[in-house]
PDB file of C-alpha atoms in Angstrom:
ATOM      1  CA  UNK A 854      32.637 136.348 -34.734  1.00 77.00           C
ATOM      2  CA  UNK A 855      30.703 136.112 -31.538  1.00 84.00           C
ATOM      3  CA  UNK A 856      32.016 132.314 -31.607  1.00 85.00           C
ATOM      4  CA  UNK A 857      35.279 133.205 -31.548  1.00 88.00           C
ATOM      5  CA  UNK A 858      34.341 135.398 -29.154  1.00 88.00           C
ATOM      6  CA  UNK A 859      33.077 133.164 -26.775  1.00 89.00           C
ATOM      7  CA  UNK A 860      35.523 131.022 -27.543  1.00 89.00           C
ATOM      8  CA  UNK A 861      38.212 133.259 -26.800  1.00 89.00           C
ATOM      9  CA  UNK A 862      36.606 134.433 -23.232  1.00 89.00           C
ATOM     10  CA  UNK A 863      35.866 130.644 -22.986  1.00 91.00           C
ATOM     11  CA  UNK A 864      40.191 129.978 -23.182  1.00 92.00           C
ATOM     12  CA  UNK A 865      40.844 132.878 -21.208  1.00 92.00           C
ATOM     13  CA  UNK A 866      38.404 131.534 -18.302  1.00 92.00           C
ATOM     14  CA  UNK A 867      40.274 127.925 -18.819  1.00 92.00           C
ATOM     15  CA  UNK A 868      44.099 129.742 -18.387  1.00 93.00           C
ATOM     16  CA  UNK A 869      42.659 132.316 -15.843  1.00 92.00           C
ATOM     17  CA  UNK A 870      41.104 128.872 -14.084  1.00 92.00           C
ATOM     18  CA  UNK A 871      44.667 127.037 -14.590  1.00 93.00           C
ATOM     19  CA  UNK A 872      46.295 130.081 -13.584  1.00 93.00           C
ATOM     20  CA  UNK A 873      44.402 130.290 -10.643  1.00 94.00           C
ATOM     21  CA  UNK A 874      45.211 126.658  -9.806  1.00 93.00           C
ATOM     22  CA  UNK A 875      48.600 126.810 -10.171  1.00 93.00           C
ATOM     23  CA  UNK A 876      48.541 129.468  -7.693  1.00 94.00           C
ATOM     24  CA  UNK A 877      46.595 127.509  -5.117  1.00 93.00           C
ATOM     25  CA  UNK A 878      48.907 124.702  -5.390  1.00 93.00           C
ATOM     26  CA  UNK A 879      52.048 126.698  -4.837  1.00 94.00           C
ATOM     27  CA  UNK A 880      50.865 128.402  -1.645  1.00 94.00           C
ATOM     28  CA  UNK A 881      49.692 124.854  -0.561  1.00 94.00           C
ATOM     29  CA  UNK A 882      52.961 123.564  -1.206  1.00 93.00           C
ATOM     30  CA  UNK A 883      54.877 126.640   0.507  1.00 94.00           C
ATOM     31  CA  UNK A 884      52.496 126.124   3.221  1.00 94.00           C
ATOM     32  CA  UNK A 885      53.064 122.936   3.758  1.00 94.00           C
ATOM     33  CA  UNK A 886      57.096 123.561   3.339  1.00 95.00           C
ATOM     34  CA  UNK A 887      56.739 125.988   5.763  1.00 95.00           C
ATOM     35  CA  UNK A 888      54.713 123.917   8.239  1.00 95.00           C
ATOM     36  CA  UNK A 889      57.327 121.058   7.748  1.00 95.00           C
ATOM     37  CA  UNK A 890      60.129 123.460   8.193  1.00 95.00           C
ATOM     38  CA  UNK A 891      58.662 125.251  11.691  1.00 95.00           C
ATOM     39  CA  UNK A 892      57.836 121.648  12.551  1.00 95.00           C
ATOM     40  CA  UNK A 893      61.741 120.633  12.818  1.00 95.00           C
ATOM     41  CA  UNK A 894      63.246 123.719  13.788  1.00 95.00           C
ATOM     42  CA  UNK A 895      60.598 123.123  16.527  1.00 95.00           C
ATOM     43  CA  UNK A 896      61.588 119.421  17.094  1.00 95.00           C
ATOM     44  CA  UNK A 897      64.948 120.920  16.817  1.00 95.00           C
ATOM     45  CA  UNK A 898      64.470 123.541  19.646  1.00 94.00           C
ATOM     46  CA  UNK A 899      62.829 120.837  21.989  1.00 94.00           C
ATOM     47  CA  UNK A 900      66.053 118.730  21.608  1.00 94.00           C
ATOM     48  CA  UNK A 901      68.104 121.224  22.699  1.00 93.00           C
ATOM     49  CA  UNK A 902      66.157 122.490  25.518  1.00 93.00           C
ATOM     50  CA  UNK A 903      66.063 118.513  26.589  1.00 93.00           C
ATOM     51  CA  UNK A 904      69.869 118.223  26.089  1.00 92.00           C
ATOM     52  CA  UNK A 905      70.500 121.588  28.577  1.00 92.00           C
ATOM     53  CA  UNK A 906      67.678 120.435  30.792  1.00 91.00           C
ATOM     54  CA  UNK A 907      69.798 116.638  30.725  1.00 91.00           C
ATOM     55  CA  UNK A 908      72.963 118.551  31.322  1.00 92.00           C
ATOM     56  CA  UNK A 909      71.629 120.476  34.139  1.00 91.00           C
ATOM     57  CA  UNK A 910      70.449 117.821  35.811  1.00 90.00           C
ATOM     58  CA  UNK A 911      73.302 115.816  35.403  1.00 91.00           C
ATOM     59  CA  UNK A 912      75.899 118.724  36.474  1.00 92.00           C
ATOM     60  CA  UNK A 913      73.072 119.311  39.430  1.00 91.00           C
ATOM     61  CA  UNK A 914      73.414 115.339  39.960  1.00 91.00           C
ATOM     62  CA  UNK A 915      77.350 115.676  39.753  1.00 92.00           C
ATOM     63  CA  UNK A 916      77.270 118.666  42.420  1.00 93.00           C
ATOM     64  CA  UNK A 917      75.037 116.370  44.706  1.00 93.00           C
ATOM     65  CA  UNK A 918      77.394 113.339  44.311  1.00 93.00           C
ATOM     66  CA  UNK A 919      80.583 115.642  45.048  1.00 94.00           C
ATOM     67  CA  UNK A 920      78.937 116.859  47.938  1.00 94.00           C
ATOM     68  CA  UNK A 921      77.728 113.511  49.239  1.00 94.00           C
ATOM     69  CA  UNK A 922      80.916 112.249  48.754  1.00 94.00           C
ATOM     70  CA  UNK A 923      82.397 115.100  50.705  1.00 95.00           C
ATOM     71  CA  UNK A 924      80.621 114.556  53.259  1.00 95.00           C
ATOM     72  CA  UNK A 925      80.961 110.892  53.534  1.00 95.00           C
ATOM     73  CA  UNK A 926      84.766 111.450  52.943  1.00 95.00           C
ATOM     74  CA  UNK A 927      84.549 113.574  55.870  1.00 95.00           C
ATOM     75  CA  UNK A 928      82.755 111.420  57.721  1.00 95.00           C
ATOM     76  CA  UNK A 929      85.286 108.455  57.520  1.00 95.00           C
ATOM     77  CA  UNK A 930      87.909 110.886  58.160  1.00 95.00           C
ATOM     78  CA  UNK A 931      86.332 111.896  61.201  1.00 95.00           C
ATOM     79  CA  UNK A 932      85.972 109.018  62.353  1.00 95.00           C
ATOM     80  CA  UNK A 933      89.337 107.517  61.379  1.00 94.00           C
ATOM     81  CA  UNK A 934      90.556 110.577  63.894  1.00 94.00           C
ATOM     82  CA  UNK A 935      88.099 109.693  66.503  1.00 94.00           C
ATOM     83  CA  UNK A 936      89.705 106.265  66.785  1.00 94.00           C
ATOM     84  CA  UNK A 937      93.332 107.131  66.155  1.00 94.00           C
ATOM     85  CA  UNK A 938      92.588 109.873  69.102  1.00 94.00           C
ATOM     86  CA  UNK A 939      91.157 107.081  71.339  1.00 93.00           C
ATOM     87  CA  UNK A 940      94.204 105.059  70.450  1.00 94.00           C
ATOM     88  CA  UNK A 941      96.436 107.663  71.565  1.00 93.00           C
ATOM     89  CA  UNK A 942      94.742 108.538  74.849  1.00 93.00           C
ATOM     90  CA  UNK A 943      94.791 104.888  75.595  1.00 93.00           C
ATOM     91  CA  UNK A 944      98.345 104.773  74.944  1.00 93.00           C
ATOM     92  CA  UNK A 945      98.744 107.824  77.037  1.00 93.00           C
ATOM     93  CA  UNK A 946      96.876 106.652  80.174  1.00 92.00           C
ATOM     94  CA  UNK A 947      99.290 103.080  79.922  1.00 92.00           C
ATOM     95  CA  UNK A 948     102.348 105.464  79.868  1.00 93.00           C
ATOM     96  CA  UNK A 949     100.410 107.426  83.121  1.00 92.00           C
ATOM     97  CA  UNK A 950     100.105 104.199  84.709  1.00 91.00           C
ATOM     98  CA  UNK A 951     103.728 102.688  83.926  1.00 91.00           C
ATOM     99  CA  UNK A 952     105.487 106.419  84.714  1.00 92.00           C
ATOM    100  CA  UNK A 953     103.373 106.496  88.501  1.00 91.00           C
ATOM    101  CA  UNK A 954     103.821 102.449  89.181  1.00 89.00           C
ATOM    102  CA  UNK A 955     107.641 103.505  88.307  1.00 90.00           C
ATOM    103  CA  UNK A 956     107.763 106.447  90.647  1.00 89.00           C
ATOM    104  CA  UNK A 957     105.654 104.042  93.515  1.00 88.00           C
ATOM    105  CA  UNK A 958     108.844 101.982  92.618  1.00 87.00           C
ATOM    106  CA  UNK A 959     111.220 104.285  93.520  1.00 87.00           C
ATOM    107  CA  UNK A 960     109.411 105.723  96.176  1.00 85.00           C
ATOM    108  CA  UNK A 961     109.513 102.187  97.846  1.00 84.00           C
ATOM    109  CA  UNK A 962     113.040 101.329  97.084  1.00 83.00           C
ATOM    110  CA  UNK A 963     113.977 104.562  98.931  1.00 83.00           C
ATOM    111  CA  UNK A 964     112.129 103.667 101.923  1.00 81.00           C
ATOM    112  CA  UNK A 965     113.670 100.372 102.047  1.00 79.00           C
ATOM    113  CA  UNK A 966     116.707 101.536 102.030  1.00 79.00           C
ATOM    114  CA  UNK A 967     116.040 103.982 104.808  1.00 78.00           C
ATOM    115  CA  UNK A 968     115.003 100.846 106.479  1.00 78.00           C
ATOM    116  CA  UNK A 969     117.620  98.815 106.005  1.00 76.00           C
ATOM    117  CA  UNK A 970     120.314 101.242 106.623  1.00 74.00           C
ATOM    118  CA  UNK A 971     118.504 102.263 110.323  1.00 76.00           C
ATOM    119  CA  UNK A 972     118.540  98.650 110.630  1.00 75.00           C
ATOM    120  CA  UNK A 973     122.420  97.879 110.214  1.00 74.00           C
ATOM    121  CA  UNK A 974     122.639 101.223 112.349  1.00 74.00           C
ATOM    122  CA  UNK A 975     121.054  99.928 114.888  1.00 75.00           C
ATOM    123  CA  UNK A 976     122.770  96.900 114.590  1.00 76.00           C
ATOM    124  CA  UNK A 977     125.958  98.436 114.770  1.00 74.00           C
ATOM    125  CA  UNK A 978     124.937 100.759 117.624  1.00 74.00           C
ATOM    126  CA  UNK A 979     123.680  98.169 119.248  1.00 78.00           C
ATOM    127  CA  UNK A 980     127.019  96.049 119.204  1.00 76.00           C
ATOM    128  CA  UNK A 981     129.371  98.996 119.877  1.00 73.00           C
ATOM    129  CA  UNK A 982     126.766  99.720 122.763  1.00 74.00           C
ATOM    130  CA  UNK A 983     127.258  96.479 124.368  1.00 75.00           C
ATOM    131  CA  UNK A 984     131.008  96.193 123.245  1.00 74.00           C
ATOM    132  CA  UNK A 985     131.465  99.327 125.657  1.00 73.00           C
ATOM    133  CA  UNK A 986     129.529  97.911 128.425  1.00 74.00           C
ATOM    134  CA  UNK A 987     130.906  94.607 129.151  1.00 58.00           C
ATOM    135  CA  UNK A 988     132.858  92.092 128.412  1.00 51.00           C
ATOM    136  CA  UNK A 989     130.713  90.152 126.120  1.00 48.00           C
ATOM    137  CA  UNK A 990     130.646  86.388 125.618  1.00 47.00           C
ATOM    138  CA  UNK A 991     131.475  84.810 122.482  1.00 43.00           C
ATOM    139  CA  UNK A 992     127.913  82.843 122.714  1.00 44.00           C
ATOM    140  CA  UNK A 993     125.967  86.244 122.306  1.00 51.00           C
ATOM    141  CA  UNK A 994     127.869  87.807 119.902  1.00 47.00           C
ATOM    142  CA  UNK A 995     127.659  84.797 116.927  1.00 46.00           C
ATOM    143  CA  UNK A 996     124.313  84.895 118.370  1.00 48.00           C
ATOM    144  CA  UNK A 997     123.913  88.361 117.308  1.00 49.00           C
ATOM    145  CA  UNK A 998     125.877  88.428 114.096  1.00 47.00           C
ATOM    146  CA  UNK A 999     123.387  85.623 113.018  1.00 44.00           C
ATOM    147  CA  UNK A1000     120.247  87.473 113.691  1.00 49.00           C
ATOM    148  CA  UNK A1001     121.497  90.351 112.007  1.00 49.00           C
ATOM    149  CA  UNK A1002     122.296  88.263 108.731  1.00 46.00           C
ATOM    150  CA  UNK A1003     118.944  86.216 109.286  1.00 43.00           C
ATOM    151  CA  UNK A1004     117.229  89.939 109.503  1.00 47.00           C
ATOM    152  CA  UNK A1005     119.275  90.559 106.359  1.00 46.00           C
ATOM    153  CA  UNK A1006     118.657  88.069 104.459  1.00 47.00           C
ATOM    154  CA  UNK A1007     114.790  88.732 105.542  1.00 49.00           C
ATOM    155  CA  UNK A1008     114.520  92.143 104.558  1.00 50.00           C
ATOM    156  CA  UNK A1009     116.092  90.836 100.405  1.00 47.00           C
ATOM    157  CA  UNK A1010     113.488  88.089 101.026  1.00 48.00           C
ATOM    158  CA  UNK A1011     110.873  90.963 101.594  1.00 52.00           C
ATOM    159  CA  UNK A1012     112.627  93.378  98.717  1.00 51.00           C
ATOM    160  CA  UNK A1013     111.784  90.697  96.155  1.00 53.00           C
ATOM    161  CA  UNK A1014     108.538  90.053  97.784  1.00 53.00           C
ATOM    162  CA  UNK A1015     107.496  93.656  97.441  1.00 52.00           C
ATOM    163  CA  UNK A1016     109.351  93.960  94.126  1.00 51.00           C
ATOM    164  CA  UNK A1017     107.337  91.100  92.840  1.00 51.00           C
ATOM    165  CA  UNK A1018     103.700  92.490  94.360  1.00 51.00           C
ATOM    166  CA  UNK A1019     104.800  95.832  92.394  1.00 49.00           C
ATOM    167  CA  UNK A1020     105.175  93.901  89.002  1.00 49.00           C
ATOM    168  CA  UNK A1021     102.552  92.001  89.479  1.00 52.00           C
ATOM    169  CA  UNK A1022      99.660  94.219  90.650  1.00 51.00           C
ATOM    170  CA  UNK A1023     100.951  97.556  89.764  1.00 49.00           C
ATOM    171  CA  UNK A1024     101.059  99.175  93.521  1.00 48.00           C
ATOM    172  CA  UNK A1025     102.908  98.533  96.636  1.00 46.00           C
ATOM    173  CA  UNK A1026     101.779  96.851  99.379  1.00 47.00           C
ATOM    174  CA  UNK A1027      99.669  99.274 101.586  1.00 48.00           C
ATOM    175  CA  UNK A1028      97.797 101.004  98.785  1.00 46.00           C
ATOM    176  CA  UNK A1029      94.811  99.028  98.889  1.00 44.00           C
ATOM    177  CA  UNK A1030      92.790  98.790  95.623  1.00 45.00           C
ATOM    178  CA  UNK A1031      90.430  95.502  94.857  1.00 45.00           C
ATOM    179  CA  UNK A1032      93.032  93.704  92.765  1.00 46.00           C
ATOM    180  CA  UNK A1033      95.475  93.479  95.597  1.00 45.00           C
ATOM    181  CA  UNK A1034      93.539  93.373  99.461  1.00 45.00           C
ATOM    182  CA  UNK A1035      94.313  89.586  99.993  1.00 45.00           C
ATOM    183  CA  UNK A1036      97.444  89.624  98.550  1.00 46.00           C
ATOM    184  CA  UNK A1037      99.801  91.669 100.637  1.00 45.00           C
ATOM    185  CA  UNK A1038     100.311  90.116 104.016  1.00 45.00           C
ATOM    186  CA  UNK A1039     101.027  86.843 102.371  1.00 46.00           C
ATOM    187  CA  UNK A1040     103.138  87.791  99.804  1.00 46.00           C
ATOM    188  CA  UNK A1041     105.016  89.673 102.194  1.00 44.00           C
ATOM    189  CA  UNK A1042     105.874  86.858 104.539  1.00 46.00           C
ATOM    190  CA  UNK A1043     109.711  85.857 103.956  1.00 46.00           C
ATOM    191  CA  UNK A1044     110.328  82.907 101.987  1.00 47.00           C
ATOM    192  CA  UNK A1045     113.019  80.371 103.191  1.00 43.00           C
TER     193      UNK A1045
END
């Protein structure tokens, strides 16, 4: 009786030892399921922050591109004014120079035909003057009809001369700039 005592204590010791074992391995294994489980939803977690931190910085790198290219756009479309402007005002100062050589032009024509019109006035004051004085001799009167054409055909000579100097310099003779000083007198000198 006390051996099957014993022995009985002695199985319940062996399951209570097995029992205890069992119980040891489970809460190793749900330990170590548990570790393994934080362990990827960890992992997890750190993937995700990485792929917002990645998308930040690439919408932060997208905002900086956009803006640099903004502002190099605007650049280039600054300076694509800049030179259509400079275009523009160089086109503007030609037409300046073309509308005052133009009015010069005029301006000259006008006095030449003042000129030539108190010329043939005098002319024909002159002959009337001496027709009333005197009898006049044929001599001096062809001589005076062909000075007056000679001075006629002088003053054209001198139109185109001056006509010319305007076309080719840009200013009629007596404005004196550097590109024309030794040019008027001889250009001016009538041409036969």
């Amino acid at each position: 009786q006390i051996q099957s005592w014993v022995r009985g204590r002695l199985a319940v010791m062996k399951v209570r030892k097995i029992q205890w074992a069992r119980l040891k391995l489970q809460c190793f294994g749900r330990t170590c399921l548990a570790r393994q489980d934080y362990l990827q939803r960890k992992f997890i977690l750190a993937l995700l922050r990485t792929a917002d931190k990645e998308k930040t910085k690439r919408v932060a790198a997208r905002v900086i591109q956009d803006k640099a290219r903004n502002f190099l756009d605007e650049r280039k479309r600054e300076q694509a004014a800049r030179v259509i402007q400079r275009f523009f005002l160089q086109v503007k100062k030609e037409v300046d120079q073309m509308v005052k050589a133009t009015k010069k032009r005029k301006s000259w024509r006008k006095k030449l035909k003042k000129s030539r019109n108190e010329k043939v006035e005098d002319a024909l004051l002159e002959d009337a003057w001496e027709s009333s004085i005197g009898p006049s001799t044929t001599a001096s009167v062809t001589s005076r009809k062909l000075t007056t054409s000679v001075s006629h055909d002088e003053s054209f000579a001198n139109n185109e001369n001056i006509r010319y100097n305007i076309a080719r310099t840009g200013s009629a003779p007596g404005n004196y700039s550097k590109s024309n000083r030794g040019h008027d007198i001889a250009d001016l000198k009538p041409r036969l």
